[in-house]
Coordinates of C-alpha atoms and ligand atoms in Angstrom, one line a residue:
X300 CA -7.6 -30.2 -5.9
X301 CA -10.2 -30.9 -8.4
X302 CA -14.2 -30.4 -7.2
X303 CA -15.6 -33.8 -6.0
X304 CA -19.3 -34.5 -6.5
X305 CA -18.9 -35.0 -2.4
X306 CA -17.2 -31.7 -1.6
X307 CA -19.6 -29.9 -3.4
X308 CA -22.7 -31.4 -2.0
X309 CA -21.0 -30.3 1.0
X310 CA -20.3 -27.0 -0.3
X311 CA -23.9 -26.2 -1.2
X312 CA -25.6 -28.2 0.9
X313 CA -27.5 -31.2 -1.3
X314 CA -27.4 -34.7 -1.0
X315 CA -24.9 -36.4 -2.9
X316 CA -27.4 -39.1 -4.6
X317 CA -29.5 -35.6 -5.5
X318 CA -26.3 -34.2 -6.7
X319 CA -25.4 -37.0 -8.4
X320 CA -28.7 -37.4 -10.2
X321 CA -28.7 -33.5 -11.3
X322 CA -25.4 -33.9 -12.8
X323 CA -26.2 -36.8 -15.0
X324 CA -29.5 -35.0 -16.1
X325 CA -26.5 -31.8 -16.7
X326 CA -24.2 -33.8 -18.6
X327 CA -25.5 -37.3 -19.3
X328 CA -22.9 -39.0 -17.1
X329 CA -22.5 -41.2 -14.3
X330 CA -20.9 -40.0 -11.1
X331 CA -19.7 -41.7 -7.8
X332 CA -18.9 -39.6 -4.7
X333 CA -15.2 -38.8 -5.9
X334 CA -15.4 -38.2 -9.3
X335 CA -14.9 -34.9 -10.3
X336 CA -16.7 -32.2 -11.2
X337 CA -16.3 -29.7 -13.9
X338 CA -16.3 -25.9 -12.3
X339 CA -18.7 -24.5 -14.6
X340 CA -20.7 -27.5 -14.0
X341 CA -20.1 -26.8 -10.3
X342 CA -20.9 -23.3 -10.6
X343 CA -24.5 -23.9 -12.4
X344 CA -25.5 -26.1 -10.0
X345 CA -24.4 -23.6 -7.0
X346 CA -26.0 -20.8 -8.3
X347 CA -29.7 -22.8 -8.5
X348 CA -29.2 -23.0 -4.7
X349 CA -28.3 -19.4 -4.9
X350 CA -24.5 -20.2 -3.9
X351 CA -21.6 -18.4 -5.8
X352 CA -18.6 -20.7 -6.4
X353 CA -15.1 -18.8 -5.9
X354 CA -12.2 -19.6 -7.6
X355 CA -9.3 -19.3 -4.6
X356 CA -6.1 -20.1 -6.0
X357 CA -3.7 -22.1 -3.4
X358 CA -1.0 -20.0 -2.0
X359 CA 2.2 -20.2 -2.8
X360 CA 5.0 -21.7 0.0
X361 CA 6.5 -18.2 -0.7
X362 CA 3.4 -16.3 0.2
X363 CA 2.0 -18.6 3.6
X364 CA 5.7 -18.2 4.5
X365 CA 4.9 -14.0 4.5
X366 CA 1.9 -14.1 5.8
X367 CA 3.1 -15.9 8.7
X368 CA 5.4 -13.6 9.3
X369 CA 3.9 -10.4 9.5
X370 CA 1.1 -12.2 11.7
X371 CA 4.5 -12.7 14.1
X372 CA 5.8 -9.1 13.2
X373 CA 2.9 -7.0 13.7
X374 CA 1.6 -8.8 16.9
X375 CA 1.3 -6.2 19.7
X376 CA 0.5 -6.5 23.5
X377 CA -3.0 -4.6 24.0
X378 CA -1.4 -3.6 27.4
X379 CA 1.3 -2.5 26.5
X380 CA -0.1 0.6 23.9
X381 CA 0.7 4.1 24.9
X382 CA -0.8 7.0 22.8
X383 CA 1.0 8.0 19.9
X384 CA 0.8 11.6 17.3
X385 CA -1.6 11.9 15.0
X386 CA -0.4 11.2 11.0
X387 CA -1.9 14.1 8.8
X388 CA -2.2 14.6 4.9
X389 CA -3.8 17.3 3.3
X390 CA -6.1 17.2 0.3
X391 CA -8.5 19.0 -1.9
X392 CA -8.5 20.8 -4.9
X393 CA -5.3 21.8 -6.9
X394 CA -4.3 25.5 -6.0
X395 CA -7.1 25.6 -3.1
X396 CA -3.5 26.7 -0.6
X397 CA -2.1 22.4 0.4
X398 CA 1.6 23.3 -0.6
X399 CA 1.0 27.0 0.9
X400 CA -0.3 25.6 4.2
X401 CA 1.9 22.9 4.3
X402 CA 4.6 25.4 4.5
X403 CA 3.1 27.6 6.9
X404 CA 2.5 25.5 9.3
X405 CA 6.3 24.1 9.3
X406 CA 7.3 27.2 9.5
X407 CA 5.1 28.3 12.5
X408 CA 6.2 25.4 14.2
X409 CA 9.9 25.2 13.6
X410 CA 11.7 26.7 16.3
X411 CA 12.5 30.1 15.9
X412 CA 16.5 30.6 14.1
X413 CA 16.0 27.7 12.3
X414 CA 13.6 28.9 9.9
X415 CA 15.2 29.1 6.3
X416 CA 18.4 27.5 7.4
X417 CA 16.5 24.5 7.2
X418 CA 16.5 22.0 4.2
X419 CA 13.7 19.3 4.5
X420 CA 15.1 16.1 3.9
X421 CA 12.1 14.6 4.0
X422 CA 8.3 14.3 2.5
X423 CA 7.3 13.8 6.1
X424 CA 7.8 15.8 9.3
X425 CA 6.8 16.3 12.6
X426 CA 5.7 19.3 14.9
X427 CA 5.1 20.3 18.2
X428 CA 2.0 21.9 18.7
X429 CA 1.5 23.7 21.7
X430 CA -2.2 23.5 23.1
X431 CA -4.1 25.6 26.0
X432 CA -3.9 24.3 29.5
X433 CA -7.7 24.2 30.2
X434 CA -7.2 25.3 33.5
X435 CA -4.9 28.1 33.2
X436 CA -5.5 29.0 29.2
X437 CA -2.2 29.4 28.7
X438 CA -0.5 27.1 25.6
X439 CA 1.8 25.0 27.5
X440 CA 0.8 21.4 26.7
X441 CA 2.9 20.1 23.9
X442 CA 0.7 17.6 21.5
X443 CA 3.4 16.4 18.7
X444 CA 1.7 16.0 15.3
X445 CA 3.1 14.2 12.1
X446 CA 2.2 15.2 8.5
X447 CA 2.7 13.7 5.5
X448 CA 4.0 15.9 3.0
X449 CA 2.3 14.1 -0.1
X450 CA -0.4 17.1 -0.8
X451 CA -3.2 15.7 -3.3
X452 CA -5.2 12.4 -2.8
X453 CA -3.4 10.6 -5.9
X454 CA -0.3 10.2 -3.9
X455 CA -3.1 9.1 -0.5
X456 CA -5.2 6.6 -2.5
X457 CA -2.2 5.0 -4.6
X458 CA -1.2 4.6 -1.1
X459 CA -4.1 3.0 0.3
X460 CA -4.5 0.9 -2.9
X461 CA -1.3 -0.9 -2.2
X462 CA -2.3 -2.0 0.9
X463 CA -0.6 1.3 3.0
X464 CA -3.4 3.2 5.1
X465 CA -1.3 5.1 7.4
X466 CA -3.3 8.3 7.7
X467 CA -5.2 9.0 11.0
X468 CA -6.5 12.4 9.9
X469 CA -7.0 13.9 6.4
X470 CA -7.5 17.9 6.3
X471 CA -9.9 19.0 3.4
X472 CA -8.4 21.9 1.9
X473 CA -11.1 24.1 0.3
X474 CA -10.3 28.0 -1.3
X475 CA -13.6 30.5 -0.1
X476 CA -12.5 31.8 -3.5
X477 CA -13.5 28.9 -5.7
X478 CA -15.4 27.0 -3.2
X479 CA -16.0 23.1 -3.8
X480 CA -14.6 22.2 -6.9
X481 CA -14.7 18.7 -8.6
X482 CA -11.2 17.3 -6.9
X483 CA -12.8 18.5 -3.7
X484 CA -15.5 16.2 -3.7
X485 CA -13.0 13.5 -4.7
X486 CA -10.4 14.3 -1.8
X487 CA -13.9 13.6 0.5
X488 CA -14.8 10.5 -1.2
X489 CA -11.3 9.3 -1.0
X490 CA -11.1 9.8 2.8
X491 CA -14.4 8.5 3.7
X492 CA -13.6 5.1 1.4
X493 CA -10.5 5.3 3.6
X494 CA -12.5 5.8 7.2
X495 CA -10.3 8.3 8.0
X496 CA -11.4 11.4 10.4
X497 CA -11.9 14.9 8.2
X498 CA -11.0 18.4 9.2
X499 CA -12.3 21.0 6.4
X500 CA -10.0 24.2 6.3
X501 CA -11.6 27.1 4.6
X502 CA -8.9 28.7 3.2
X503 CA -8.0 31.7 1.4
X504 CA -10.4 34.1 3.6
X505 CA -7.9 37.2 3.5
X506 CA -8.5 36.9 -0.7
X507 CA -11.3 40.1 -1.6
X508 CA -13.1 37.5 -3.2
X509 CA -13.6 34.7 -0.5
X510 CA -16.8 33.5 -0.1
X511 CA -17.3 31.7 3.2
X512 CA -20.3 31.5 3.5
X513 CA -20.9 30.0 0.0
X514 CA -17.9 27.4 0.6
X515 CA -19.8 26.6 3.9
X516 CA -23.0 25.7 2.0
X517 CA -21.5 23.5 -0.6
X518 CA -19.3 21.7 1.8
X519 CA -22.6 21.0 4.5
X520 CA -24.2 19.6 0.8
X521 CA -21.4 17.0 0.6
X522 CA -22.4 16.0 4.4
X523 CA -19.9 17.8 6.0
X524 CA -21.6 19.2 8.8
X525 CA -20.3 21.0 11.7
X526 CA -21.6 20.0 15.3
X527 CA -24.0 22.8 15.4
X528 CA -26.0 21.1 12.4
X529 CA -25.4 17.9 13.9
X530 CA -22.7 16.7 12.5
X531 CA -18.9 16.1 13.9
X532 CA -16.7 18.2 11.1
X533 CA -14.7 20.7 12.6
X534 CA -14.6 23.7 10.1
X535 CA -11.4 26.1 10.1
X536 CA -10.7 29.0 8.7
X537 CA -7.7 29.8 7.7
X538 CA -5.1 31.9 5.4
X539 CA -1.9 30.3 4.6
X540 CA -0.7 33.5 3.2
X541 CA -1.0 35.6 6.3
X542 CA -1.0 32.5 9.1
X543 CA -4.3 33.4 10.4
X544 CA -6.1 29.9 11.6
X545 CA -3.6 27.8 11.5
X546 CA -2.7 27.7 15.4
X547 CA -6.7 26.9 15.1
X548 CA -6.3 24.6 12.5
X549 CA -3.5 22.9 14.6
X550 CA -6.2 23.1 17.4
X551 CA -8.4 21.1 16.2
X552 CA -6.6 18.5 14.6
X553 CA -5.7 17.8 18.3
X554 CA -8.8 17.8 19.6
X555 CA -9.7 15.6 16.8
X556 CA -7.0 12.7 17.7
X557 CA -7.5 13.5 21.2
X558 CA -11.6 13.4 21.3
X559 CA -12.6 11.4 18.5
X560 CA -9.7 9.0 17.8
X561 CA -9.5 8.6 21.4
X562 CA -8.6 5.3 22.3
X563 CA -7.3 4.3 18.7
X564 CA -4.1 6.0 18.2
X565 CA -1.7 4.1 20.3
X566 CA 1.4 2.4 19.6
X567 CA 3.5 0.4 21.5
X568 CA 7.1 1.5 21.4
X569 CA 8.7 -0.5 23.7
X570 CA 8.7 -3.7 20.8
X571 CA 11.0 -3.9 17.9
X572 CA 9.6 -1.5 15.4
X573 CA 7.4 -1.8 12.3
X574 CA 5.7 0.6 9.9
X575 CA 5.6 2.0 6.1
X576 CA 8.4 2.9 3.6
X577 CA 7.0 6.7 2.1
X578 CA 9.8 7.0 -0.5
X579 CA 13.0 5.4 -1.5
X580 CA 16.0 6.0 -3.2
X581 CA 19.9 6.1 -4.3
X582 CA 22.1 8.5 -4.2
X583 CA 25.9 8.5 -4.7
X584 CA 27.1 9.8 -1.5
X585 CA 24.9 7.3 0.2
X586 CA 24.1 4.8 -1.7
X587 CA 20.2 3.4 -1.0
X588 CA 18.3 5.9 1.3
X589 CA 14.7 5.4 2.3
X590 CA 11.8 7.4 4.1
X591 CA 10.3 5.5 6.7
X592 CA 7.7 6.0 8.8
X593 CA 7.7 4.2 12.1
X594 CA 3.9 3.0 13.4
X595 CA 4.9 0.6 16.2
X596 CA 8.0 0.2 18.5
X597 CA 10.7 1.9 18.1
X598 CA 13.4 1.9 15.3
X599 CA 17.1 2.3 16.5
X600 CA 20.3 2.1 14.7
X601 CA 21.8 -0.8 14.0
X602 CA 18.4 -2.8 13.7
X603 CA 18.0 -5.3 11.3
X604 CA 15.5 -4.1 9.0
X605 CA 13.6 -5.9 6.3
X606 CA 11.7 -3.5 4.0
X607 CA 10.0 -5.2 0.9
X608 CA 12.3 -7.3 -0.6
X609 CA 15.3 -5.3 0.8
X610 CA 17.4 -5.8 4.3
X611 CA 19.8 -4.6 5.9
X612 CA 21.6 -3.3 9.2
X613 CA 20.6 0.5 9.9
X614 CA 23.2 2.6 9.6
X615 CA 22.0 5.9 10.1
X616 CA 19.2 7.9 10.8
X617 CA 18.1 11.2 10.4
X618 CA 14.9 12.8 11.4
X619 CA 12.8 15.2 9.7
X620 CA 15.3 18.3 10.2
X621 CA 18.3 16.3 9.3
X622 CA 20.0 15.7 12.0
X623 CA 21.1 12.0 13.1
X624 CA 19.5 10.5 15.7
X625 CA 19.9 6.7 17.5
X626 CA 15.9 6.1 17.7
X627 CA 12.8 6.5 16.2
X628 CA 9.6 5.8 18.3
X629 CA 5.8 5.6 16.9
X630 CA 4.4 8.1 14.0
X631 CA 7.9 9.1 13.2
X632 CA 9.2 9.7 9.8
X633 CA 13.0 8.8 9.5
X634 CA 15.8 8.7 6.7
X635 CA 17.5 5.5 7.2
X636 CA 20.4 4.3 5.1
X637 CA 22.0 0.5 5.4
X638 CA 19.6 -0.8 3.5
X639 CA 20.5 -3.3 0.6
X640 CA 18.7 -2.2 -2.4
X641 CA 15.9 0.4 -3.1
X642 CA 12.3 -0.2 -1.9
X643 CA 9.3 0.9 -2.9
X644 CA 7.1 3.6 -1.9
X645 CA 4.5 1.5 0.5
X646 CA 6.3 -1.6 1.1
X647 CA 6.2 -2.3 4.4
X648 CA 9.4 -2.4 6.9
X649 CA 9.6 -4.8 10.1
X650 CA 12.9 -5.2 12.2
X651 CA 13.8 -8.8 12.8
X652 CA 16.1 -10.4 15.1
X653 CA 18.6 -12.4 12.7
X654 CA 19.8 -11.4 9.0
X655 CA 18.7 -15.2 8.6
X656 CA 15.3 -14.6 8.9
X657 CA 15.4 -11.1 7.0
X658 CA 17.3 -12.8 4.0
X659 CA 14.8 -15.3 4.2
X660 CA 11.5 -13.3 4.1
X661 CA 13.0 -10.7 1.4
X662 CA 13.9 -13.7 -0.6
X663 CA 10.3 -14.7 -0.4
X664 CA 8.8 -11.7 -1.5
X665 CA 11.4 -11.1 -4.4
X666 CA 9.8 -14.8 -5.5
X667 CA 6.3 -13.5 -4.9
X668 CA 7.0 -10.2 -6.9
X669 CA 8.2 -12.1 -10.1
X670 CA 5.6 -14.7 -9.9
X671 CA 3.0 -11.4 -9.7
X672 CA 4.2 -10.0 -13.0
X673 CA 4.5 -13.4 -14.8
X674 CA 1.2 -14.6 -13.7
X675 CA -0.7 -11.1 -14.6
X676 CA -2.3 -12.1 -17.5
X677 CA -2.3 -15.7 -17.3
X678 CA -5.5 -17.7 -16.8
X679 CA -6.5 -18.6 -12.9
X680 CA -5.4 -22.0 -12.7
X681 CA -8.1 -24.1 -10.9
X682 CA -6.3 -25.9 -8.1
X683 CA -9.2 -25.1 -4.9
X684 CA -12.4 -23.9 -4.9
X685 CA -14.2 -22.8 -2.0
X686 CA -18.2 -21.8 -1.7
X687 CA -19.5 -19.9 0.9
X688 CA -23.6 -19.0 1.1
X689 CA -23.8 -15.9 -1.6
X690 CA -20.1 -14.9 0.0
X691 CA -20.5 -12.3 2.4
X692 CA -24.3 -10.9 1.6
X693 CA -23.9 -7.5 0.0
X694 CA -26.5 -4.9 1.3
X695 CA -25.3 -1.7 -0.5
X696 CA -24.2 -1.5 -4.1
X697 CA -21.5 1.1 -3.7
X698 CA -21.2 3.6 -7.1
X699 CA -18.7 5.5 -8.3
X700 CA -20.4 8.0 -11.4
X701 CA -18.6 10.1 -13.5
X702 CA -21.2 12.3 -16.0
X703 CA -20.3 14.8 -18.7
X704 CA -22.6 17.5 -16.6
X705 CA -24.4 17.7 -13.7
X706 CA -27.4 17.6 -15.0
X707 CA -26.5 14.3 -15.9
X708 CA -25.9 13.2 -11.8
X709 CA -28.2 14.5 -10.8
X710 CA -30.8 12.9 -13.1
X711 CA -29.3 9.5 -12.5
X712 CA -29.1 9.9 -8.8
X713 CA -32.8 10.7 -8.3
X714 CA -33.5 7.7 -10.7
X715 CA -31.4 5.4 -8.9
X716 CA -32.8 6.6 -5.1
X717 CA -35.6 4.6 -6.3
X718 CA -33.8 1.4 -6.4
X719 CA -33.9 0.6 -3.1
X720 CA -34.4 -3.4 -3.9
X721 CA -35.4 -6.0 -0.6
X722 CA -32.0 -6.1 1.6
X723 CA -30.2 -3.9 -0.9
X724 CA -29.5 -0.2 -1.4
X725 CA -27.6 2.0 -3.5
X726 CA -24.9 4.4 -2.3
X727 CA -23.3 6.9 -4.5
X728 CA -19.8 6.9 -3.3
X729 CA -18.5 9.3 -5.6
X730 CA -20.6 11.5 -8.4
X731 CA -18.2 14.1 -10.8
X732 CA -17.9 15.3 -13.7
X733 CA -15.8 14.1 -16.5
X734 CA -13.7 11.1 -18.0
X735 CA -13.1 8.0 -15.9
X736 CA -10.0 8.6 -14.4
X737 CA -7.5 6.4 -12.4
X738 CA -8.8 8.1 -9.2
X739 CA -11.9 6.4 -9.7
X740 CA -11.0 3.1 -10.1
X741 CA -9.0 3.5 -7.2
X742 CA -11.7 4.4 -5.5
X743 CA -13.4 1.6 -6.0
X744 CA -10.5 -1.1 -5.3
X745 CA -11.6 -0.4 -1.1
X746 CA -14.3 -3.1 -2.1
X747 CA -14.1 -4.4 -5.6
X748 CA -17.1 -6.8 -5.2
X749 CA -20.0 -4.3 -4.5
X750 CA -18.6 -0.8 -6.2
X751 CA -19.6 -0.5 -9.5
X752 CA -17.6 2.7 -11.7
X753 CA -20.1 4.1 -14.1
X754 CA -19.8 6.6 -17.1
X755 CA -22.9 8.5 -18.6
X756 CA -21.8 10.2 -21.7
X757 CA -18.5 9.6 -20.7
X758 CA -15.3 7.5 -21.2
X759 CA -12.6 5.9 -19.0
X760 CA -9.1 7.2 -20.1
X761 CA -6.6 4.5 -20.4
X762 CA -4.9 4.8 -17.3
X763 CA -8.4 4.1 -15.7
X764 CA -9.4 1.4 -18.3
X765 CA -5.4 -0.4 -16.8
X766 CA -6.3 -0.5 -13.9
X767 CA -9.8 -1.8 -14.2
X768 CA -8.9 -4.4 -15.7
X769 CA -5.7 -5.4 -13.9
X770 CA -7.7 -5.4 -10.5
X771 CA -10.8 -6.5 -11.9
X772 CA -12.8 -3.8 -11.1
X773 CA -16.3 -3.0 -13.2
X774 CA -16.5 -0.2 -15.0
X775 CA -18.8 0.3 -17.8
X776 CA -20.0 3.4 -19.7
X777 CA -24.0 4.2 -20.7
X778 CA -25.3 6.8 -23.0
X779 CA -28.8 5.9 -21.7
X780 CA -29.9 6.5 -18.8
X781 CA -32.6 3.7 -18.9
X782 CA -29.9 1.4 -19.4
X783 CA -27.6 2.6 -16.8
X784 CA -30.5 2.0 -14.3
X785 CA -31.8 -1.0 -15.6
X786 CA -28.1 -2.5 -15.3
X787 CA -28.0 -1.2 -11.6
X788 CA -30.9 -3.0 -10.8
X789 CA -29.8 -6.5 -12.7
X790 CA -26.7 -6.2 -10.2
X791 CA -29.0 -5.4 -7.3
X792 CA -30.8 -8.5 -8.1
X793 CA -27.6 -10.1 -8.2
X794 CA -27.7 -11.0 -12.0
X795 CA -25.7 -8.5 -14.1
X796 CA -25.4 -9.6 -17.7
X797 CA -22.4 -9.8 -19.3
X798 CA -21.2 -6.4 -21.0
X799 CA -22.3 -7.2 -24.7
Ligands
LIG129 P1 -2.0 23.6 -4.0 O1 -2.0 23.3 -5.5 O2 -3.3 23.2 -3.4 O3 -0.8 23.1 -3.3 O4 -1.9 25.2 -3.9 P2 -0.7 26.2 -3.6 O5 -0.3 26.1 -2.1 O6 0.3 26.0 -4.6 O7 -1.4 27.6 -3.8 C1 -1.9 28.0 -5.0 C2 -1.9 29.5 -5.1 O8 -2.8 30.1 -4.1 C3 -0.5 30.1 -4.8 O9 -0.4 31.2 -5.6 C4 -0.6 30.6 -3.4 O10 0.2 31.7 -3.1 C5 -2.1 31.0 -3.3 N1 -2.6 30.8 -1.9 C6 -2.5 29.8 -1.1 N2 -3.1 30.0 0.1 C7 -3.6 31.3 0.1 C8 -4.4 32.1 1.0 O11 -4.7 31.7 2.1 N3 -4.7 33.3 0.5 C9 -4.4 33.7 -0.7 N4 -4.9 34.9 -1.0 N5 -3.7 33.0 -1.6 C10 -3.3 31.8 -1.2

């Protein structure tokens, strides 16, 4: 659809004769009330009446027909929700104790006899956590929790950056020996981006070394702050070498879904199922296999399932320990084989009622997929154009600053504190030290229009530098910091110059 002089003078709000009359004084022609426009012609005039023109491409026949459907799919009956477990993943610092505690508390949890004659099948498991009775103290209540057993926030935020949010909780893992390091602060910036609920587990206290009290400190600097200080954090202690804390640990990531996610993890599991694929793959025994993790309904064998591009009938099911099971209900994580071909890690999985539809739907997305790649570097083609008043308004600049020392942040963070401009602020999402990583960017694709990724004295490695530029994403790099602020407060006044 090409721009008319009368839908824009709709879009921005000025009289066609006006319009008409400022375009001939633009481009020395004549114009009636359908002749077209030129978009950059379009987008000058917008912008004098402080309106940004946005390129939407038209969607594909392949891509409404989707959408559509997982409107249909994911629909749920408000009435019908039941509470459902918790989904846990555990992040922080590399060789702060994730892996350690991850096994610990499997262990602790697995029924006695079982321990070591058990192979996990999957990155994903569930257990059974027995909480006090408050009346008679003694642990009877049984509160089911599921974790995801991807430690690290890569494996979280690749997730979420596809489009997959499926944690409810995330447990900040910190060592009292080393205290905050730089991938801690990340693994908080990363779940907060995310919204997700923290739960900081000081670990490592049986070590000679461990510094609580230090660890404490830095974390209540990162605004972690425990209830006492006014904040809602729940701080545990915890060894994953001896076990001490972790019934604790388990403790309070119950209270946690069952005080202050109260009221949002439920699930209905009555309907036909739907969720996330974690992990899939083919082996030679069983041909395609594929980690699921159910978030509605419930999943049963023989279900028609459509997972990405894939579908098939499921043909068997195992749960976390192995052993085959018929059904699946909400935050479980299942091996399910029958399916025709290997998804990917966070596509999406809905059971449907007919192959037809299933056929036709992966079909659909195979289409969608190809078109993806193909189009990747092509130009936008300019078929619609839509303008809204300034878009949504931004009223926080959102930044993301990696620094060769913290000197550096700290400088540039008291520099821009000051830029507090009209209806706008700035919010330093994530500060660090060193290159631009992949991470970062990541980071930043929660809201690409209003997070900026900055580097002082720093560059973006190429993995980062991808990824930027494949999901449009600004990143730029200063050795000044002058310029770095000036630049902040161009795009706070909504005028950024183009990177020379
Ligand atoms: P990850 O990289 O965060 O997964 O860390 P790991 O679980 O691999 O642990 C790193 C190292 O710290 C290993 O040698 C563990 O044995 C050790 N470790 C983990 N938890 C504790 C703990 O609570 N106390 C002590 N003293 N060592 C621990």
């Amino acid at each position: 659809l090409p721009i008319t002089v009368r839908s824009l003078s709709e879009a921005i709000g000025m009289k066609t004769g006006e319009l008409a009359k400022r375009l001939l004084k633009e481009t020395n022609q004549l114009y009636g009330n359908n002749s077209p426009v030129d978009f950059d012609t379009a987008a000058l005039i917008a912008v004098e009446k402080n309106i940004e023109l946005v390129v939407k491409r038209q969607k594909t026949a392949e891509e409404i027909l989707i959408e559509e459907f997982e409107q249909m799919a994911t629909n749920v009956d408000p009435e019908k929700l039941r509470p459902r477990p918790p989904i846990v993943t555990i992040m922080g610092h590399v060789d702060h104790g994730k892996t350690t505690l991850l096994d610990r508390i499997r262990q602790s949890n697995v029924a006695a006899g079982e321990v070591g004659g058990i192979t996990q099948v999957i990155r994903a498991w569930s257990v059974m956590h027995k909480v006090k009775d408050p009346e008679t103290g003694e642990k009877v209540i049984e509160s089911p929790i599921t974790f995801l057993d991807t430690p690290g926030h890569e494996a979280f935020t690749k997730m979420r950056a596809r489009g997959a949010n499926v944690t409810d909780i995330a447990v900040i893992v910190v060592a009292a020996t080393d205290g905050v390091m730089p991938q801690t602060e990340e693994a908080v910036a990363h779940a907060r981006a995310a919204d997700v609920r923290i739960v900081v587990a000081i670990n490592k206290v049986d070590a000679p070394n461990a510094n609580v009290d230090r660890t404490r400190r830095q974390l209540y600097n990162l605004s972690l702050l425990p209830d006492n200080m006014g904040g809602d954090v729940q701080f545990v202690e915890t060894s994953a070498l001896t076990g001490q804390g972790i019934d604790d640990l388990l403790d309070a990531i119950v209270i946690e879904s069952e005080i202050n996610l109260a009221g949002e993890l439920l699930a209905d599991p009555a309907r036909p199922a739907f969720g996330t694929c974690l992990e899939g793959y083919m082996t030679a025994d069983e041909g395609v296999m594929a980690t699921v993790l159910v978030q509605q309904g419930t999943l049963k064998k023989g279900d028609i399932l459509l997972c990405g591009a894939n579908y098939g009938r499921v043909r068997s099911m195992q749960n976390d320990q192995g052993v085959n099971i018929e059904e699946a209900g909400p935050s479980t994580p299942v091996l399910v084989t029958g399916l025709g071909g290997v998804p990917n890690a966070d596509d999406p999985f809905y059971v449907v009622e007919e192959l037809t539809t299933a056929a036709k739907i992966a079909e659909a997305r195979e289409t969608k997929d190809r078109e993806k790649t193909l189009n990747r570097f092509a130009p936008v083609n300019v078929e619609n154009f839509a303008a809204t008043k300034s878009k949504q308004k931004i009223t926080e600049l959102k930044i993301i600053l990696k620094a060769e020392a913290r000197g550096s942040v700290e400088a540039i963070r008291k520099e821009l504190e000051k830029l507090t401009h009209e209806e706008v602020t700035t919010r330093i999402l994530h500060a660090g030290i060193g290159a631009i990583t992949e991470s970062d960017v990541q980071l930043a694709l929660t809201s690409p229009e209003d997070t900026l990724v900055i580097g002082f004295n720093v560059t973006a490695d190429d993995a980062a530098m991808h990824l930027a530029e494949e999901r449009d994403i600004s990143l730029r790099e200063y050795q000044i910091i002058y310029n770095l602020v000036d630049d902040v407060k161009a795009q706070l006044e909504g005028r950024l110059k183009p990177i020379e």
